[in-house]
Amino acid sequence: MKALKEVWKRAENSLCADCGKPGESLRAAGGKSWKQGAGAGAWAGEKGEAFCSGIHRNIPSISKVKSLKMDHWDDAQVQFLAKHGNAVTKATYEAHIPIYYYQPNYNDCQVLREQWIRAKYERKEFTELGKHLPYSDGKSREGILWKRGRDNGQFLPRKFLLSEREGCLKYFTKQDAKEPKINVKIDVINATFQPAKIGNPNGLQITYLKDNKTRNIFVYHESGKVVDWFNAIRSVQFHYLKVAFPIASDNEVRNFLKEGYMEKTGPKQREAFKKRWFTLDHRRLMYFKDPLDAFAKGEVFVGSRENGYSVQKGLPSGTQGNFSWHYGLTIVTPDREYLFTCETETDQLDWIAAFTSIINQAMTPQEYASNTFFPHRWSTLF
């Protein structure tokens, strides 16, 4: 036991090898934990890695899970752990991860974390340089996804086609249809997993611009391979980015930063605050009446601090609109201020942190050139 504790005192083993969850936030069997190395250090695999046990226990073909506190370890196993640990495991199983591949953390949904673990240990996708991957660039991807109808909410199978050569995503209402229902350029697409919102563990939200308005479509796959679609979209986006903007940073494939409910008021700032669903998609803040709405009711561009944008805690003195939530924040733009309230202080601080992270980033050449850099256009919709 003393030797095991020494292994999990190492800094490299303080986080889960697969999701990065801090050890102190996890617990060993029976709800007990060690003072040092708890959690990530409370469970170990046969490869010597420290991890959260939940997903690994459901995939016994990948790793044998043992509790460091409840199970017996012989000398050979302890010596093996002492020579390995998270650093050696990562050097082997994460040696060649594509730059566009999304590496989930402990806050991400189950399917993302499970497929990440399967990709690493079961399929060994990242151990060899140049290995062909099911979502690698240079290929098109075609298959069936179940899509939610905009009007009736019913999910029906639809053929989707992702093409790197054309730089677009299409879907067809029928298998033999020659013309797609949509044909969306890859640079205006974002994708994020929304299992709770969609009501399916493999639910994916695809967001894009149509006629300068944000449109959402909601899909799911019958298996966890939906993660391959997600990373294929990121792969094509990355290829487009490097061709269109050769000097762009390698880590600029888009991600949603924040979603959730806030209350908002109108442009006169005297109207009653109304509860709406908000999505911060990099520099676009959008709001919806319902989380499953196909189109955003309004949106605004969030620029950088050097362009006159800022976020402030609280509402301006004398705000007259009636609101039921009391944790306010204010987005300042060169043209006007936007007022919001949050239900809890935690929500307020999370939104402020998300806005601050964007505002503190200098705008890139592609953001200046992109058609997403439109005027602040919530206008009467806001």
Short mmCIF file of C-alpha atoms in Angstrom, two decimals:
data_model
loop_
_atom_site.label_atom_id
_atom_site.label_comp_id
_atom_site.label_asym_id
_atom_site.label_seq_id
_atom_site.Cartn_x
_atom_site.Cartn_y
_atom_site.Cartn_z
CA MET A 1 0.00 0.00 0.00
CA LYS A 2 2.82 2.40 0.76
CA ALA A 3 4.40 1.72 -2.64
CA LEU A 4 1.04 2.29 -4.39
CA LYS A 5 0.58 5.59 -2.58
CA GLU A 6 4.01 6.70 -3.70
CA VAL A 7 3.11 6.04 -7.34
CA TRP A 8 -0.06 8.10 -7.09
CA LYS A 9 1.67 10.99 -5.35
CA ARG A 10 3.31 11.80 -8.68
CA ALA A 11 1.92 14.93 -10.30
CA GLU A 12 1.38 13.08 -13.60
CA ASN A 13 -1.09 10.76 -11.87
CA SER A 14 -3.14 13.46 -10.15
CA LEU A 15 -5.49 13.69 -13.15
CA CYS A 16 -7.40 11.00 -14.99
CA ALA A 17 -5.34 9.83 -17.99
CA ASP A 18 -8.37 10.03 -20.29
CA CYS A 19 -10.62 12.92 -19.20
CA GLY A 20 -8.31 15.02 -17.02
CA LYS A 21 -10.58 15.00 -14.00
CA PRO A 22 -8.70 16.22 -10.93
CA GLY A 23 -8.00 13.44 -8.47
CA GLU A 24 -9.27 15.27 -5.44
CA SER A 25 -12.76 15.45 -6.91
CA LEU A 26 -13.12 11.67 -7.26
CA ARG A 27 -13.59 8.91 -4.77
CA ALA A 28 -12.42 5.36 -4.38
CA ALA A 29 -14.71 2.44 -3.65
CA GLY A 30 -16.99 2.90 -0.67
CA GLY A 31 -16.89 6.69 -0.99
CA LYS A 32 -13.49 6.92 0.67
CA SER A 33 -10.42 8.59 -0.75
CA TRP A 34 -6.76 9.00 -0.03
CA LYS A 35 -5.54 12.43 0.95
CA GLN A 36 -3.14 12.35 -1.95
CA GLY A 37 -3.80 10.82 -5.34
CA ALA A 38 -7.50 10.30 -4.67
CA GLY A 39 -9.79 9.58 -7.57
CA ALA A 40 -7.46 9.35 -10.55
CA GLY A 41 -5.17 7.61 -8.10
CA ALA A 42 -8.00 5.49 -6.74
CA TRP A 43 -8.35 3.33 -9.85
CA ALA A 44 -5.73 1.85 -12.12
CA GLY A 45 -5.68 -0.06 -15.39
CA GLU A 46 -3.50 -2.87 -16.61
CA LYS A 47 -1.60 -0.37 -18.78
CA GLY A 48 -0.52 1.58 -15.72
CA GLU A 49 -2.77 4.57 -16.23
CA ALA A 50 -4.79 6.34 -13.56
CA PHE A 51 -8.36 7.10 -14.52
CA CYS A 52 -12.00 7.50 -13.55
CA SER A 53 -13.34 3.99 -13.32
CA GLY A 54 -16.90 4.38 -14.63
CA ILE A 55 -16.43 4.03 -18.39
CA HIS A 56 -13.49 1.63 -18.13
CA ARG A 57 -15.53 -0.76 -16.00
CA ASN A 58 -18.11 -0.90 -18.81
CA ILE A 59 -15.43 -1.80 -21.40
CA PRO A 60 -13.62 -4.78 -19.84
CA SER A 61 -11.98 -5.64 -23.16
CA ILE A 62 -9.87 -2.48 -22.91
CA SER A 63 -8.64 -2.43 -19.37
CA LYS A 64 -8.92 -4.40 -16.16
CA VAL A 65 -9.99 -2.02 -13.42
CA LYS A 66 -8.62 -2.37 -9.92
CA SER A 67 -9.16 -0.25 -6.86
CA LEU A 68 -5.97 0.88 -5.19
CA LYS A 69 -7.66 0.72 -1.82
CA MET A 70 -9.99 -2.28 -2.02
CA ASP A 71 -8.19 -4.74 -4.30
CA HIS A 72 -5.07 -6.85 -3.81
CA TRP A 73 -1.91 -5.89 -5.76
CA ASP A 74 1.05 -8.25 -5.97
CA ASP A 75 4.65 -7.05 -6.14
CA ALA A 76 4.93 -7.47 -9.93
CA GLN A 77 1.84 -5.31 -10.51
CA VAL A 78 3.13 -2.60 -8.17
CA GLN A 79 6.51 -2.58 -9.92
CA PHE A 80 4.76 -2.30 -13.29
CA LEU A 81 2.74 0.69 -12.10
CA ALA A 82 5.89 2.32 -10.73
CA LYS A 83 7.53 2.12 -14.18
CA HIS A 84 4.49 3.40 -16.06
CA GLY A 85 1.73 5.80 -15.04
CA ASN A 86 -0.01 8.49 -17.07
CA ALA A 87 3.09 9.97 -18.71
CA VAL A 88 4.21 6.68 -20.27
CA THR A 89 0.65 5.74 -21.20
CA LYS A 90 0.04 9.05 -22.97
CA ALA A 91 3.37 8.88 -24.79
CA THR A 92 2.30 5.52 -26.23
CA TYR A 93 -1.43 5.84 -26.85
CA GLU A 94 -1.57 9.57 -27.68
CA ALA A 95 1.60 9.75 -29.75
CA HIS A 96 -0.01 10.96 -33.01
CA ILE A 97 -3.37 12.62 -32.36
CA PRO A 98 -4.54 14.75 -35.33
CA ILE A 99 -4.59 18.43 -34.46
CA TYR A 100 -8.30 18.69 -35.27
CA TYR A 101 -9.35 15.68 -33.17
CA TYR A 102 -11.45 16.74 -30.20
CA GLN A 103 -10.04 15.42 -26.93
CA PRO A 104 -12.89 15.38 -24.40
CA ASN A 105 -12.67 16.32 -20.75
CA TYR A 106 -14.66 15.14 -17.76
CA ASN A 107 -17.43 17.68 -18.45
CA ASP A 108 -18.15 16.23 -21.88
CA CYS A 109 -20.91 13.73 -22.58
CA GLN A 110 -20.61 9.96 -22.21
CA VAL A 111 -20.35 9.11 -25.92
CA LEU A 112 -17.45 11.50 -26.48
CA ARG A 113 -15.49 10.14 -23.54
CA GLU A 114 -16.25 6.50 -24.33
CA GLN A 115 -15.25 6.78 -27.99
CA TRP A 116 -12.07 8.64 -26.98
CA ILE A 117 -11.13 5.72 -24.74
CA ARG A 118 -12.01 3.15 -27.42
CA ALA A 119 -10.02 5.09 -30.03
CA LYS A 120 -6.96 5.12 -27.75
CA TYR A 121 -6.88 1.62 -26.32
CA GLU A 122 -9.20 -0.57 -28.40
CA ARG A 123 -8.54 0.72 -31.93
CA LYS A 124 -5.11 2.21 -31.14
CA GLU A 125 -5.77 5.03 -33.59
CA PHE A 126 -3.03 7.34 -32.34
CA THR A 127 -0.06 5.01 -31.89
CA GLU A 128 1.26 5.16 -35.49
CA LEU A 129 2.15 8.17 -37.60
CA GLY A 130 0.14 8.34 -40.84
CA LYS A 131 -2.38 5.68 -39.84
CA HIS A 132 -5.62 5.90 -41.84
CA LEU A 133 -8.44 7.12 -39.63
CA PRO A 134 -12.18 6.97 -40.33
CA TYR A 135 -12.44 10.77 -40.01
CA SER A 136 -9.11 11.73 -41.61
CA ASP A 137 -8.90 14.52 -44.15
CA GLY A 138 -8.72 13.93 -47.88
CA LYS A 139 -11.90 11.85 -47.92
CA SER A 140 -15.65 12.30 -48.22
CA ARG A 141 -18.02 10.79 -45.70
CA GLU A 142 -21.50 9.51 -46.47
CA GLY A 143 -24.06 7.85 -44.24
CA ILE A 144 -27.42 7.92 -42.49
CA LEU A 145 -28.18 10.18 -39.56
CA TRP A 146 -31.59 10.51 -37.93
CA LYS A 147 -32.68 14.15 -38.29
CA ARG A 148 -35.33 15.96 -36.29
CA GLY A 149 -38.08 17.57 -38.34
CA ARG A 150 -38.26 21.31 -37.86
CA ASP A 151 -42.05 21.45 -37.63
CA ASN A 152 -43.18 18.11 -36.18
CA GLY A 153 -40.15 17.18 -34.06
CA GLN A 154 -40.10 13.64 -35.52
CA PHE A 155 -36.73 12.02 -36.23
CA LEU A 156 -36.39 10.46 -39.69
CA PRO A 157 -33.39 8.86 -41.46
CA ARG A 158 -31.60 11.20 -43.85
CA LYS A 159 -28.55 10.73 -46.03
CA PHE A 160 -25.70 13.08 -45.16
CA LEU A 161 -22.64 13.75 -47.29
CA LEU A 162 -19.53 15.55 -46.08
CA SER A 163 -17.07 16.51 -48.81
CA GLU A 164 -13.61 17.94 -48.28
CA ARG A 165 -13.12 18.57 -52.01
CA GLU A 166 -16.29 20.70 -52.14
CA GLY A 167 -15.82 21.99 -48.60
CA CYS A 168 -19.45 21.41 -47.65
CA LEU A 169 -22.00 19.31 -45.78
CA LYS A 170 -25.18 18.16 -47.55
CA TYR A 171 -28.22 16.17 -46.57
CA PHE A 172 -30.85 14.53 -48.75
CA THR A 173 -34.46 13.74 -47.83
CA LYS A 174 -34.35 10.51 -49.85
CA GLN A 175 -31.59 7.98 -50.51
CA ASP A 176 -31.87 8.39 -54.31
CA ALA A 177 -32.39 12.16 -54.31
CA LYS A 178 -30.11 13.98 -56.73
CA GLU A 179 -30.44 17.43 -55.17
CA PRO A 180 -29.67 18.03 -51.49
CA LYS A 181 -32.10 19.66 -49.10
CA ILE A 182 -29.22 21.74 -47.79
CA ASN A 183 -25.72 22.41 -49.07
CA VAL A 184 -23.74 24.27 -46.43
CA LYS A 185 -20.18 25.52 -46.73
CA ILE A 186 -17.95 24.06 -44.07
CA ASP A 187 -16.66 27.42 -42.80
CA VAL A 188 -20.10 28.40 -41.42
CA ILE A 189 -20.74 25.10 -39.60
CA ASN A 190 -20.32 24.23 -35.97
CA ALA A 191 -21.18 20.95 -34.26
CA THR A 192 -21.64 20.10 -30.62
CA PHE A 193 -23.01 17.14 -28.69
CA GLN A 194 -26.37 17.78 -27.03
CA PRO A 195 -27.66 14.43 -25.73
CA ALA A 196 -29.89 15.94 -23.05
CA LYS A 197 -31.41 18.53 -25.36
CA ILE A 198 -32.00 16.05 -28.20
CA GLY A 199 -33.07 13.19 -25.94
CA ASN A 200 -30.58 10.67 -27.33
CA PRO A 201 -27.14 9.72 -25.93
CA ASN A 202 -25.67 10.12 -29.44
CA GLY A 203 -27.38 13.43 -30.19
CA LEU A 204 -25.45 16.00 -32.22
CA GLN A 205 -26.41 19.62 -32.91
CA ILE A 206 -25.20 21.07 -36.21
CA THR A 207 -25.34 24.85 -36.49
CA TYR A 208 -24.74 26.88 -39.63
CA LEU A 209 -25.50 30.23 -41.27
CA LYS A 210 -28.32 30.42 -43.80
CA ASP A 211 -29.15 33.76 -45.42
CA ASN A 212 -27.10 35.42 -42.68
CA LYS A 213 -29.21 33.78 -39.99
CA THR A 214 -28.20 30.97 -37.65
CA ARG A 215 -29.93 27.62 -38.27
CA ASN A 216 -29.83 24.52 -36.06
CA ILE A 217 -30.45 20.95 -37.11
CA PHE A 218 -30.54 18.10 -34.60
CA VAL A 219 -29.39 14.59 -35.49
CA TYR A 220 -28.34 11.35 -33.86
CA HIS A 221 -26.66 8.12 -34.88
CA GLU A 222 -27.70 4.70 -33.64
CA SER A 223 -24.17 4.07 -32.34
CA GLY A 224 -21.27 5.94 -30.78
CA LYS A 225 -19.72 6.25 -34.25
CA VAL A 226 -21.48 9.61 -34.39
CA VAL A 227 -18.19 10.83 -32.89
CA ASP A 228 -16.53 9.99 -36.23
CA TRP A 229 -18.97 12.39 -37.96
CA PHE A 230 -18.12 15.05 -35.40
CA ASN A 231 -14.37 14.72 -35.94
CA ALA A 232 -14.78 14.40 -39.72
CA ILE A 233 -16.48 17.82 -39.72
CA ARG A 234 -13.60 19.21 -37.70
CA SER A 235 -11.12 17.60 -40.11
CA VAL A 236 -12.71 19.22 -43.16
CA GLN A 237 -12.90 22.54 -41.35
CA PHE A 238 -9.23 22.32 -40.45
CA HIS A 239 -8.30 21.56 -44.08
CA TYR A 240 -10.38 24.52 -45.29
CA LEU A 241 -8.85 26.83 -42.70
CA LYS A 242 -5.28 25.95 -43.64
CA VAL A 243 -5.99 26.46 -47.35
CA ALA A 244 -7.96 29.69 -46.98
CA PHE A 245 -5.78 31.16 -44.22
CA PRO A 246 -2.32 29.54 -44.31
CA ILE A 247 -1.07 31.58 -41.36
CA ALA A 248 -4.00 30.61 -39.15
CA SER A 249 -3.29 28.91 -35.87
CA ASP A 250 -3.67 25.12 -35.80
CA ASN A 251 -6.16 25.27 -32.93
CA GLU A 252 -8.82 27.49 -34.51
CA VAL A 253 -11.37 24.81 -35.38
CA ARG A 254 -14.55 26.14 -33.84
CA ASN A 255 -16.20 24.97 -30.63
CA PHE A 256 -19.23 26.08 -28.72
CA LEU A 257 -18.12 27.91 -25.60
CA LYS A 258 -21.32 28.18 -23.59
CA GLU A 259 -25.04 27.47 -23.72
CA GLY A 260 -27.86 28.01 -21.26
CA TYR A 261 -30.74 30.18 -20.12
CA MET A 262 -30.51 33.88 -19.33
CA GLU A 263 -33.07 36.66 -19.18
CA LYS A 264 -32.80 39.56 -21.64
CA THR A 265 -34.43 42.92 -22.11
CA GLY A 266 -35.07 45.03 -25.20
CA PRO A 267 -33.00 47.79 -26.79
CA LYS A 268 -34.72 50.54 -24.76
CA GLN A 269 -33.74 48.68 -21.57
CA ARG A 270 -37.14 49.43 -20.04
CA GLU A 271 -38.94 46.30 -21.29
CA ALA A 272 -39.55 43.31 -19.03
CA PHE A 273 -36.75 40.74 -19.07
CA LYS A 274 -37.69 37.48 -20.83
CA LYS A 275 -36.16 34.03 -20.33
CA ARG A 276 -34.39 32.80 -23.47
CA TRP A 277 -31.90 30.07 -24.45
CA PHE A 278 -28.49 31.51 -25.39
CA THR A 279 -25.62 30.00 -27.35
CA LEU A 280 -22.15 31.52 -27.55
CA ASP A 281 -20.61 30.14 -30.74
CA HIS A 282 -17.13 31.65 -30.64
CA ARG A 283 -17.82 35.32 -31.50
CA ARG A 284 -21.54 34.91 -32.21
CA LEU A 285 -23.99 35.18 -29.33
CA MET A 286 -27.44 33.89 -30.35
CA TYR A 287 -30.70 33.53 -28.54
CA PHE A 288 -33.62 31.16 -29.05
CA LYS A 289 -37.09 31.02 -27.54
CA ASP A 290 -36.67 27.25 -27.15
CA PRO A 291 -33.43 25.20 -27.08
CA LEU A 292 -34.70 23.11 -30.06
CA ASP A 293 -35.64 26.07 -32.26
CA ALA A 294 -34.29 25.76 -35.79
CA PHE A 295 -33.53 29.46 -36.19
CA ALA A 296 -32.05 31.98 -33.79
CA LYS A 297 -34.35 34.88 -32.91
CA GLY A 298 -31.39 37.23 -32.90
CA GLU A 299 -27.63 37.34 -32.69
CA VAL A 300 -24.77 39.73 -32.17
CA PHE A 301 -21.07 39.68 -32.93
CA VAL A 302 -18.75 39.75 -29.90
CA GLY A 303 -15.50 41.44 -30.88
CA SER A 304 -12.27 41.99 -29.01
CA ARG A 305 -11.37 44.42 -26.26
CA GLU A 306 -9.25 46.45 -28.65
CA ASN A 307 -12.36 46.95 -30.79
CA GLY A 308 -14.35 48.41 -27.89
CA TYR A 309 -16.03 45.31 -26.40
CA SER A 310 -16.17 44.42 -22.72
CA VAL A 311 -18.25 42.47 -20.21
CA GLN A 312 -19.22 43.84 -16.82
CA LYS A 313 -20.71 42.21 -13.75
CA GLY A 314 -24.12 43.58 -12.83
CA LEU A 315 -26.59 45.88 -14.58
CA PRO A 316 -26.28 49.64 -15.11
CA SER A 317 -27.57 51.79 -12.27
CA GLY A 318 -31.24 52.67 -12.77
CA THR A 319 -32.14 49.70 -14.99
CA GLN A 320 -35.95 49.83 -15.19
CA GLY A 321 -36.99 46.53 -16.79
CA ASN A 322 -38.61 43.98 -14.48
CA PHE A 323 -36.58 40.81 -13.99
CA SER A 324 -37.00 37.72 -11.82
CA TRP A 325 -33.34 36.67 -11.82
CA HIS A 326 -30.96 38.93 -9.92
CA TYR A 327 -27.45 38.06 -11.12
CA GLY A 328 -26.88 40.52 -13.93
CA LEU A 329 -24.20 41.11 -16.53
CA THR A 330 -23.69 43.71 -19.23
CA ILE A 331 -22.07 43.29 -22.64
CA VAL A 332 -20.66 46.60 -23.89
CA THR A 333 -20.22 47.05 -27.65
CA PRO A 334 -19.22 50.14 -29.65
CA ASP A 335 -22.90 50.76 -30.44
CA ARG A 336 -24.85 49.84 -27.30
CA GLU A 337 -25.07 47.80 -24.13
CA TYR A 338 -26.82 44.42 -23.84
CA LEU A 339 -28.31 43.50 -20.46
CA PHE A 340 -28.82 39.99 -19.11
CA THR A 341 -29.71 38.33 -15.83
CA CYS A 342 -28.81 34.81 -14.65
CA GLU A 343 -30.61 32.52 -12.23
CA THR A 344 -27.58 31.83 -10.01
CA GLU A 345 -24.27 33.47 -9.24
CA THR A 346 -22.50 30.41 -10.67
CA ASP A 347 -24.27 30.91 -14.01
CA GLN A 348 -23.38 34.59 -13.93
CA LEU A 349 -19.69 33.95 -13.31
CA ASP A 350 -19.57 31.18 -15.95
CA TRP A 351 -21.06 33.47 -18.61
CA ILE A 352 -18.73 36.32 -17.65
CA ALA A 353 -15.74 33.97 -17.92
CA ALA A 354 -16.87 32.76 -21.36
CA PHE A 355 -17.36 36.31 -22.67
CA THR A 356 -14.08 37.46 -21.16
CA SER A 357 -12.14 34.66 -22.85
CA ILE A 358 -13.46 35.75 -26.25
CA ILE A 359 -13.14 39.49 -25.72
CA ASN A 360 -9.54 39.14 -24.54
CA GLN A 361 -8.55 37.37 -27.78
CA ALA A 362 -7.31 39.51 -30.65
CA MET A 363 -9.41 39.05 -33.78
CA THR A 364 -7.86 36.88 -36.47
CA PRO A 365 -7.62 37.77 -40.19
CA GLN A 366 -10.32 35.22 -41.02
CA GLU A 367 -12.67 36.78 -38.46
CA TYR A 368 -12.23 40.18 -40.07
CA ALA A 369 -12.74 38.62 -43.51
CA SER A 370 -15.59 36.30 -42.53
CA ASN A 371 -19.19 37.19 -43.16
CA THR A 372 -19.81 36.49 -39.48
CA PHE A 373 -18.31 39.91 -38.76
CA PHE A 374 -21.65 41.59 -39.38
CA PRO A 375 -23.06 44.72 -37.67
CA HIS A 376 -24.61 44.27 -34.25
CA ARG A 377 -27.95 43.06 -35.56
CA TRP A 378 -30.29 42.07 -32.82
CA SER A 379 -32.16 45.28 -33.71
CA THR A 380 -35.89 44.98 -33.00
CA LEU A 381 -35.59 41.23 -32.48
CA PHE A 382 -33.62 41.87 -29.32
#
